mmCIF file of C-alpha atoms in Angstrom:
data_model
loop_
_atom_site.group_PDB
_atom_site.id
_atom_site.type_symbol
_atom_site.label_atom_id
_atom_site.label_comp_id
_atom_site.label_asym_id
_atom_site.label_seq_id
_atom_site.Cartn_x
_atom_site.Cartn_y
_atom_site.Cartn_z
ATOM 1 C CA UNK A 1 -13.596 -47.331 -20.877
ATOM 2 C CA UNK A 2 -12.244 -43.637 -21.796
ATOM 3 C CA UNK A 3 -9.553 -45.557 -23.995
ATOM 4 C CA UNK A 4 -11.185 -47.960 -25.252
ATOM 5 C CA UNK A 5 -13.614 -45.518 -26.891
ATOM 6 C CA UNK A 6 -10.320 -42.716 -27.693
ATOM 7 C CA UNK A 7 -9.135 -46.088 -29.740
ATOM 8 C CA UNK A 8 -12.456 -46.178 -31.481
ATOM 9 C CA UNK A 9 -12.904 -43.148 -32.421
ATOM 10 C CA UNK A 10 -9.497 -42.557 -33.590
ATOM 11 C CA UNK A 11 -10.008 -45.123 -35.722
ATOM 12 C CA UNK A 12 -12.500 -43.334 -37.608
ATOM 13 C CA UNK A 13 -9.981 -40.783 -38.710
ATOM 14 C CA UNK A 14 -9.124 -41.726 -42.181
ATOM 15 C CA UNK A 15 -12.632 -42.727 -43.275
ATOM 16 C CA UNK A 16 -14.210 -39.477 -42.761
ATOM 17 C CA UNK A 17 -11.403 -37.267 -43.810
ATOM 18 C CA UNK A 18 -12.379 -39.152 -47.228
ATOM 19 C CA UNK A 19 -15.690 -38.876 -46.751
ATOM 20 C CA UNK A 20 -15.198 -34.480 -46.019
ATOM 21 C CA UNK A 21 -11.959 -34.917 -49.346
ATOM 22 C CA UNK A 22 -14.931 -36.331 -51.896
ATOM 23 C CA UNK A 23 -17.217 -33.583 -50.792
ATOM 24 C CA UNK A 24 -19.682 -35.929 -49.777
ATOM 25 C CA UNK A 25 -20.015 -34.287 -45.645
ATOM 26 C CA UNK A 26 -19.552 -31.076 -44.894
ATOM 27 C CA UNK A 27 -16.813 -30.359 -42.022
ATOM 28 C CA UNK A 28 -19.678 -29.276 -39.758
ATOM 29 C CA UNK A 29 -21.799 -32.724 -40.656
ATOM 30 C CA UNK A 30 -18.370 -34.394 -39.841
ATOM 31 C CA UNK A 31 -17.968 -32.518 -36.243
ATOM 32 C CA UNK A 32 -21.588 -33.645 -35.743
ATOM 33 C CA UNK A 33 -21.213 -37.464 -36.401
ATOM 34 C CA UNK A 34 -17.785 -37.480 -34.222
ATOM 35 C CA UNK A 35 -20.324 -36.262 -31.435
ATOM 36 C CA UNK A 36 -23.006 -38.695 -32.027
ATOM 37 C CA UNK A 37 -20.963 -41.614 -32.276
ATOM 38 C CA UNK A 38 -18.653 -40.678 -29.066
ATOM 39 C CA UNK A 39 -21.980 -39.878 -27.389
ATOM 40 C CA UNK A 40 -22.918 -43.626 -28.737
ATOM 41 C CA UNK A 41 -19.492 -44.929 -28.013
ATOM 42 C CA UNK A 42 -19.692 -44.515 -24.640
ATOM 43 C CA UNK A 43 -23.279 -45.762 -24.171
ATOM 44 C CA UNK A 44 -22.623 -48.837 -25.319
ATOM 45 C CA UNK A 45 -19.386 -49.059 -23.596
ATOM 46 C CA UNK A 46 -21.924 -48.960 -19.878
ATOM 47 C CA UNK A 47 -21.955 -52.068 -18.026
ATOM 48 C CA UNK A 48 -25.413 -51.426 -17.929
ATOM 49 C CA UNK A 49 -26.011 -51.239 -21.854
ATOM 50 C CA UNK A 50 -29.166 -51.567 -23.275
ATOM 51 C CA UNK A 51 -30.135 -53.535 -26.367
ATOM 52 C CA UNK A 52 -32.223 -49.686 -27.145
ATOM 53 C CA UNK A 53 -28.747 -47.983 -27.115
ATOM 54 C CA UNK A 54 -27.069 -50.453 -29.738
ATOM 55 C CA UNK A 55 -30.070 -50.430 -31.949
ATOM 56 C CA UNK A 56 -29.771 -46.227 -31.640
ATOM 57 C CA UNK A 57 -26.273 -46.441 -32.638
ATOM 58 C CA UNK A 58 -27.144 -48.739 -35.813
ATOM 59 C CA UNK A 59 -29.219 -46.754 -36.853
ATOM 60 C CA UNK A 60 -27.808 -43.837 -36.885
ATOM 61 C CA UNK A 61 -24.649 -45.847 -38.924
ATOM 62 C CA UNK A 62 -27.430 -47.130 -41.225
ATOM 63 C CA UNK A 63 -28.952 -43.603 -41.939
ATOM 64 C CA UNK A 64 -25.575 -42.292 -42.729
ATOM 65 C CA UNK A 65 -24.826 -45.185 -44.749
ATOM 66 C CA UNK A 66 -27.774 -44.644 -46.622
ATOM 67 C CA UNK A 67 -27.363 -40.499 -46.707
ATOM 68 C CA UNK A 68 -23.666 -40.957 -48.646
ATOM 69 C CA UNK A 69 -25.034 -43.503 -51.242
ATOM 70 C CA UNK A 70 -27.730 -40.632 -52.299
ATOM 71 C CA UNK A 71 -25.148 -38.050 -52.133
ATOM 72 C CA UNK A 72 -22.945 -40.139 -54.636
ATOM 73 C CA UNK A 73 -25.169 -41.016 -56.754
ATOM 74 C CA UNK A 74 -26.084 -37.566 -56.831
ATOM 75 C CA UNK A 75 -22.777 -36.777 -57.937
ATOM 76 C CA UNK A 76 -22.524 -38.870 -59.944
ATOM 77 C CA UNK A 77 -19.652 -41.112 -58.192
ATOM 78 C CA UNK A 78 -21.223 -44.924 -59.318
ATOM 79 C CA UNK A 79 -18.135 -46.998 -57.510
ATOM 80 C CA UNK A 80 -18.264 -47.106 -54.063
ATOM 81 C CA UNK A 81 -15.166 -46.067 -51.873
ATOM 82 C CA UNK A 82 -13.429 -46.731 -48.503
ATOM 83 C CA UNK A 83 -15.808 -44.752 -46.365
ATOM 84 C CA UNK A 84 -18.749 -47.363 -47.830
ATOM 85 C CA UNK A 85 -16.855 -50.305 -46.522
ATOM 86 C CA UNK A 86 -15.943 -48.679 -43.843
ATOM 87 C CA UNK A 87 -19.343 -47.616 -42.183
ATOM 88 C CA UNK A 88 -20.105 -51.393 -43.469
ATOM 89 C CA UNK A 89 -18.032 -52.898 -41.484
ATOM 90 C CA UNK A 90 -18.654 -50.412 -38.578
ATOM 91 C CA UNK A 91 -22.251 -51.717 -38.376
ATOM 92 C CA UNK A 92 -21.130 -55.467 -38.127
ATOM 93 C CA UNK A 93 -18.480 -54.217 -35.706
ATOM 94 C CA UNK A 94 -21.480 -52.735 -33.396
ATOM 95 C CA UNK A 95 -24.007 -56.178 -34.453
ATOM 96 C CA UNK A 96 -21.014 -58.322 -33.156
ATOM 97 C CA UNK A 97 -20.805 -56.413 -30.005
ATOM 98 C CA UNK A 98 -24.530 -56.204 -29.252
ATOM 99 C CA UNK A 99 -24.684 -59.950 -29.762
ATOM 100 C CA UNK A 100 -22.299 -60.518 -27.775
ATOM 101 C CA UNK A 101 -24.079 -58.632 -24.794
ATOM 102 C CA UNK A 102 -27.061 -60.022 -25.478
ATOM 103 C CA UNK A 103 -26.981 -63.847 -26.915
ATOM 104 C CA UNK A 104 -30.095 -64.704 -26.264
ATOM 105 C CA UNK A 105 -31.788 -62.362 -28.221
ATOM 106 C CA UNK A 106 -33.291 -64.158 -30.973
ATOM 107 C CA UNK A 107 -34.506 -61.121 -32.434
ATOM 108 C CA UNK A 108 -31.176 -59.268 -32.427
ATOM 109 C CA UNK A 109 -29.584 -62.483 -34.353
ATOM 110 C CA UNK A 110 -32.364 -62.152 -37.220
ATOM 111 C CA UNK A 111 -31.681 -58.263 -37.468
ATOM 112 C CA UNK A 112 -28.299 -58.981 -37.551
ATOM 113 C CA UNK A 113 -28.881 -61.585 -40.552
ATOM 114 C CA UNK A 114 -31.157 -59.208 -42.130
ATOM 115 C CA UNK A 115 -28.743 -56.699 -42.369
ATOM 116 C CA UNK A 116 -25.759 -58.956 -44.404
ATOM 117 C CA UNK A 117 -28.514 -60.413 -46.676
ATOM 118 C CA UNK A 118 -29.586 -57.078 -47.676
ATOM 119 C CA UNK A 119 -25.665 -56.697 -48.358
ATOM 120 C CA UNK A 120 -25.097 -59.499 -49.951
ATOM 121 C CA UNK A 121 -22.015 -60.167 -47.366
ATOM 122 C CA UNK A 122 -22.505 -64.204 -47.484
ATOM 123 C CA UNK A 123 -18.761 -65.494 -45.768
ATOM 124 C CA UNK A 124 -20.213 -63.200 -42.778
ATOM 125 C CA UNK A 125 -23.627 -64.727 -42.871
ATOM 126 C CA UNK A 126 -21.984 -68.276 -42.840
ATOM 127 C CA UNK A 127 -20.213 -66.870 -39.159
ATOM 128 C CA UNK A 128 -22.995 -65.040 -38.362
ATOM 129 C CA UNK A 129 -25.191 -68.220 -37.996
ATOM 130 C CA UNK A 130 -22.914 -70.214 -37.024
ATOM 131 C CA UNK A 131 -22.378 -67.989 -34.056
ATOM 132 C CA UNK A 132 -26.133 -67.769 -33.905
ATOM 133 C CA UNK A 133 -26.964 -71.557 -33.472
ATOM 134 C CA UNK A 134 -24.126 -71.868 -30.860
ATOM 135 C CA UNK A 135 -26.093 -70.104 -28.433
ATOM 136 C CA UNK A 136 -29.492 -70.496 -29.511
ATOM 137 C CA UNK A 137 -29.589 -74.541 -30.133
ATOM 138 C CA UNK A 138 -33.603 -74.766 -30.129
ATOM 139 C CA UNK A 139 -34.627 -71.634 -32.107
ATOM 140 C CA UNK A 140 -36.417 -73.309 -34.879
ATOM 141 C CA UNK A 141 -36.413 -70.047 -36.973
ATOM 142 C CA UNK A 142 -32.969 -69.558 -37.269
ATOM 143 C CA UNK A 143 -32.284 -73.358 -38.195
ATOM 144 C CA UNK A 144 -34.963 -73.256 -40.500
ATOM 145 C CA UNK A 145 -33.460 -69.981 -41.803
ATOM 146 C CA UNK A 146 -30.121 -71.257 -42.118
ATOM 147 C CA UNK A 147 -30.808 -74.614 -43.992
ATOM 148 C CA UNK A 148 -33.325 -72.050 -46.519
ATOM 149 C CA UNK A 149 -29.897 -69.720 -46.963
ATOM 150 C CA UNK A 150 -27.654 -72.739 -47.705
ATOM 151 C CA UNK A 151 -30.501 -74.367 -49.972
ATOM 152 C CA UNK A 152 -31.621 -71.016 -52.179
ATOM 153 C CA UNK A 153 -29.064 -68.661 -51.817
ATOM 154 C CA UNK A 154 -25.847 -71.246 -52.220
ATOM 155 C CA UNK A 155 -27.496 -74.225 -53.781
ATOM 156 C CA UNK A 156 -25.779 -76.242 -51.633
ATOM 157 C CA UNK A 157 -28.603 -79.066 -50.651
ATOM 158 C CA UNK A 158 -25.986 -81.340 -49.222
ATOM 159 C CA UNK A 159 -25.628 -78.852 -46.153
ATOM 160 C CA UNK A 160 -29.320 -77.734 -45.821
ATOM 161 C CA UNK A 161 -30.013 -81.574 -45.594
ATOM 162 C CA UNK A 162 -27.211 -81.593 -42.506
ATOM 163 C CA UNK A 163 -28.692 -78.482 -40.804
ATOM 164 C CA UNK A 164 -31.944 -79.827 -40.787
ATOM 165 C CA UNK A 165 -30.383 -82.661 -39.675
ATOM 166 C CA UNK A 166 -28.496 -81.383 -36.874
ATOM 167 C CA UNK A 167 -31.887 -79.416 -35.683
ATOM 168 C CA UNK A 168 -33.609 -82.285 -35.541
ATOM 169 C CA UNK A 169 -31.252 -83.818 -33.522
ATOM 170 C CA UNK A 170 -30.984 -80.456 -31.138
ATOM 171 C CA UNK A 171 -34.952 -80.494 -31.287
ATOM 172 C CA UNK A 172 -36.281 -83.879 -31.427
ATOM 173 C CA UNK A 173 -39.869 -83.167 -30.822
ATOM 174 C CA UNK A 174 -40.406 -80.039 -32.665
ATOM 175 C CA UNK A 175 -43.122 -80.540 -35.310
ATOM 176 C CA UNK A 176 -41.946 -77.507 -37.271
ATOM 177 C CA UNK A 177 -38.633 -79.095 -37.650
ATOM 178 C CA UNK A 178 -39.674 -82.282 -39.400
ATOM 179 C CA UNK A 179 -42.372 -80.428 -41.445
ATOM 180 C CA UNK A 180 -39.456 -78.258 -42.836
ATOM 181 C CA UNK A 181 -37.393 -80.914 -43.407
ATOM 182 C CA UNK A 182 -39.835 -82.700 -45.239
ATOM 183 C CA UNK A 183 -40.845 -79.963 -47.550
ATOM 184 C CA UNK A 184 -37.032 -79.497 -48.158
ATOM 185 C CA UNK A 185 -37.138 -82.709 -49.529
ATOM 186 C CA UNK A 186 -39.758 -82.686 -51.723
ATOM 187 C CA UNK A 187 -38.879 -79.498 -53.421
ATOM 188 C CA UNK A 188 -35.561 -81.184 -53.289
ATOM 189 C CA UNK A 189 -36.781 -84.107 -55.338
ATOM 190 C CA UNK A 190 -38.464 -82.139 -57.501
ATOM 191 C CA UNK A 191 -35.717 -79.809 -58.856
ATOM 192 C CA UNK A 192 -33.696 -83.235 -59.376
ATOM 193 C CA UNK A 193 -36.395 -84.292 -61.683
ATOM 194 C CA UNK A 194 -37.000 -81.211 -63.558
ATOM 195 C CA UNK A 195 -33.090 -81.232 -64.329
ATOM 196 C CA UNK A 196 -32.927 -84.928 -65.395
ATOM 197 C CA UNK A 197 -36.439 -84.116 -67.848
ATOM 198 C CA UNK A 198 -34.265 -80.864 -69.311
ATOM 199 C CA UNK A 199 -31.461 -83.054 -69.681
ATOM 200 C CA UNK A 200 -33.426 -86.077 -71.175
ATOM 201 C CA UNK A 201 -32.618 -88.628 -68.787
ATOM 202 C CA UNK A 202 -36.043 -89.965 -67.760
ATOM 203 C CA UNK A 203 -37.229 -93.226 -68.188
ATOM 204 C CA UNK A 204 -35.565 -97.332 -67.382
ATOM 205 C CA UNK A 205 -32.957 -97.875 -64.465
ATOM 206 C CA UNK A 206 -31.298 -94.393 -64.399
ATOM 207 C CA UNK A 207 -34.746 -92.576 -63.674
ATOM 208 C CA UNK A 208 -34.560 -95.373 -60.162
ATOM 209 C CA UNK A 209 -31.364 -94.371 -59.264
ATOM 210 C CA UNK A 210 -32.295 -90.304 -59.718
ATOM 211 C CA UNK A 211 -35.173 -91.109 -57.314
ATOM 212 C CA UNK A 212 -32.979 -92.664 -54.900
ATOM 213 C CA UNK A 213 -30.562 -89.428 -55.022
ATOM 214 C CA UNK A 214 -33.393 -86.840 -54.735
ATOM 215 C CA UNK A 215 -34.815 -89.062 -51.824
ATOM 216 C CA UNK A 216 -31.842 -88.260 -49.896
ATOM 217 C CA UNK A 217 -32.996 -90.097 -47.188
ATOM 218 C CA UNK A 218 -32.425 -88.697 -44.012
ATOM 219 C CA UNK A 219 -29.062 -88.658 -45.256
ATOM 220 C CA UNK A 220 -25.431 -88.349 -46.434
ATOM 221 C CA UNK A 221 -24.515 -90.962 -43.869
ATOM 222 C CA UNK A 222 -26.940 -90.495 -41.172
ATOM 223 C CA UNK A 223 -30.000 -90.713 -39.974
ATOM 224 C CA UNK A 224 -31.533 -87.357 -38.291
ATOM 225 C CA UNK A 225 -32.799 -89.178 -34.903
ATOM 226 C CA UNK A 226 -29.106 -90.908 -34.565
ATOM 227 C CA UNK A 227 -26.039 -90.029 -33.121
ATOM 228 C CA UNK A 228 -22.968 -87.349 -35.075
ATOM 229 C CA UNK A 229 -20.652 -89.114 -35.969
ATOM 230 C CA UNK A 230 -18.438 -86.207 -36.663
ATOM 231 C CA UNK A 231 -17.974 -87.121 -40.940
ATOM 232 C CA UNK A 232 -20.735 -84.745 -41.960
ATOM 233 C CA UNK A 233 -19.195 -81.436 -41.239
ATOM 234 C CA UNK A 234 -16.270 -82.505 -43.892
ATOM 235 C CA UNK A 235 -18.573 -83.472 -46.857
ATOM 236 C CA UNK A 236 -19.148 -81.807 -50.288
ATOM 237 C CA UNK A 237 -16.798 -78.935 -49.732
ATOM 238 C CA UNK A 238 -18.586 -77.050 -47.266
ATOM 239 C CA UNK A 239 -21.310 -75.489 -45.571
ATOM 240 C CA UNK A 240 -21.626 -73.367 -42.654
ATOM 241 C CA UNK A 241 -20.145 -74.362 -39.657
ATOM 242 C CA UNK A 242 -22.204 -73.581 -35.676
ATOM 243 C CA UNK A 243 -19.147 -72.605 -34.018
ATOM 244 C CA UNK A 244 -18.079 -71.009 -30.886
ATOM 245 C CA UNK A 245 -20.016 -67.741 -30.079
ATOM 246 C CA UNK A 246 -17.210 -65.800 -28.738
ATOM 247 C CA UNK A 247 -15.193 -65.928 -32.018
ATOM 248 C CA UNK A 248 -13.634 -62.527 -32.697
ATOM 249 C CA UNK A 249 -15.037 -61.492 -35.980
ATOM 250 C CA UNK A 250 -12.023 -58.880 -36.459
ATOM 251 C CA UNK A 251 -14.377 -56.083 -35.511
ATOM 252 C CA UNK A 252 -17.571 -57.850 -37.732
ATOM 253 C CA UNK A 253 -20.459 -59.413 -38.045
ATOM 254 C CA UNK A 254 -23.817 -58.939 -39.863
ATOM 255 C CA UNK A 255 -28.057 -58.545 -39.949
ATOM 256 C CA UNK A 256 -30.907 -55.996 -39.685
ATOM 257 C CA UNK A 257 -34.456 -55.721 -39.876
ATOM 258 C CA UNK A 258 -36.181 -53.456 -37.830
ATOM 259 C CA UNK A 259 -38.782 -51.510 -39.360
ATOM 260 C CA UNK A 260 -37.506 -47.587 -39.235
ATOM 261 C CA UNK A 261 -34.291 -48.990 -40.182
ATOM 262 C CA UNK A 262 -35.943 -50.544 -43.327
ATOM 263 C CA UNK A 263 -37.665 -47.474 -44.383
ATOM 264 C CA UNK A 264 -34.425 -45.495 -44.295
ATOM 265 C CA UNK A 265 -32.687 -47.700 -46.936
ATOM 266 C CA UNK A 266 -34.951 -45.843 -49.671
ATOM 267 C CA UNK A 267 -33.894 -42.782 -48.498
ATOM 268 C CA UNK A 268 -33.013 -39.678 -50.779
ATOM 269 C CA UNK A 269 -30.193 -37.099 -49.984
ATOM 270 C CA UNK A 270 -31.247 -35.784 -46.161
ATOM 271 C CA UNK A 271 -29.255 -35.082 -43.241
ATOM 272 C CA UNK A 272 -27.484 -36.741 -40.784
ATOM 273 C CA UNK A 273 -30.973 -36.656 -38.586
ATOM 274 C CA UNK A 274 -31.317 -35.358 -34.945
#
């Protein structure tokens, strides 16, 4: 355990010799965050780890994160730099691992997601919930969630229409499920015939076949109740993909939500915190 956590932390090196070089930590602020994250380091490295020490250790990443962003835009430094991506990736690095320890902690997941929605970071949301799903087949929220982020966020109704579709097939009797999919439908059907009125195409045999299209009927080759037969993962260029959850994300992952963690993104200037 000793070396795993010596590799960690010597990791960490570069990043905050940048951070102490822009002028944005003081060498005493950087002694103190070596402390706090060995002190973390090693309480998460327990065999008896809590989900409590993980969420400690984000949030102290996530107050820091949110301590240099004040102090740059205090002086006046507008592009972010290595030590931004760096405590970034840190706090996927730390998601990843608490996942990990604990997969079947819905809760953790939807932090986790949170988190890399709030950053914008969408090719690690797409493994993030893939991971996710793998674990946690009948958790209606994070389908649901999924098939809303594929559908708003990337447009892409093709694979909201296959999650739903796959969650239904995972969750057969879940009321929730079918409601969802049906109002993803109908707001599906609707944006098809808003587009074809702003592009003038209503009316005669072409306004049929645009109905038949924004139907989508349980579709793109199957029906929802029926068996995969493994074409719809390769269909309209993408899509996230549930995969296998013990996929190394090369240190990463992402998602956040807990309340004090929340409140701390608005922060302005402030210390490093007790």
């Amino acid at each position: 355990m000793a070396d795993r956590v010596r590799e960690v932390m010597e990791s960490m090196v570069p990043e905050l010799e940048d951070v102490q070089r822009r002028g944005l930590c003081s060498a005493s602020e950087v002694k103190a965050l070596v402390r706090r994250r060995e002190r973390f380091e090693y309480l998460v490295h327990r065999p008896r780890a809590t989900r409590d020490d993980f969420l400690r250790y984000l949030q102290l990443e996530i107050n820091f994160e949110a301590l240099l962003k004040c102090r740059r835009r205090r002086l006046g430094m507008t592009r972010q730099g290595p030590p931004d991506f760096a405590i970034r990736r840190r706090i996927h690095f730390i998601f990843s691992r608490a996942a990990r320890r604990f997969k079947g902690d819905e809760r953790l997941w939807m932090q986790w997601i949170d988190f890399a929605e709030r950053r914008k970071a969408d090719k690690r949301l797409e493994r993030i919930y893939g991971r996710a799903l793998a674990v946690l087949p009948h958790s209606v929220p994070l389908w649901t969630r999924a098939a809303a982020w594929e559908f708003e966020a990337r447009s892409n109704a093709s694979a909201a229409r296959r999650l739903l579709q796959r969650a239904l097939r995972a969750n057969r009797g879940s009321r929730e499920l079918w409601l969802a999919y049906f109002r993803f439908e109908l707001i599906f059907a609707e944006r098809v015939q808003r587009r074809r009125s702003a592009l003038g195409l209503d009316g005669g045999a072409g306004a049929a076949d645009g109905d038949d299209v924004a139907a989508g009927s349980m579709a793109d080759g199957e029906e929802a109740g029926g068996e995969d037969d493994g074409e719809d993962d390769g269909e309209d260029g993408g899509g996230l993909e549930v995969g296998d959850e013990d996929e190394d994300e090369d240190g990463g992952a992402a998602g956040l939500a807990l309340a004090p963690m929340t409140d701390v993104e608005g922060a302005e200037g402030g210390e490093l915190g007790g």
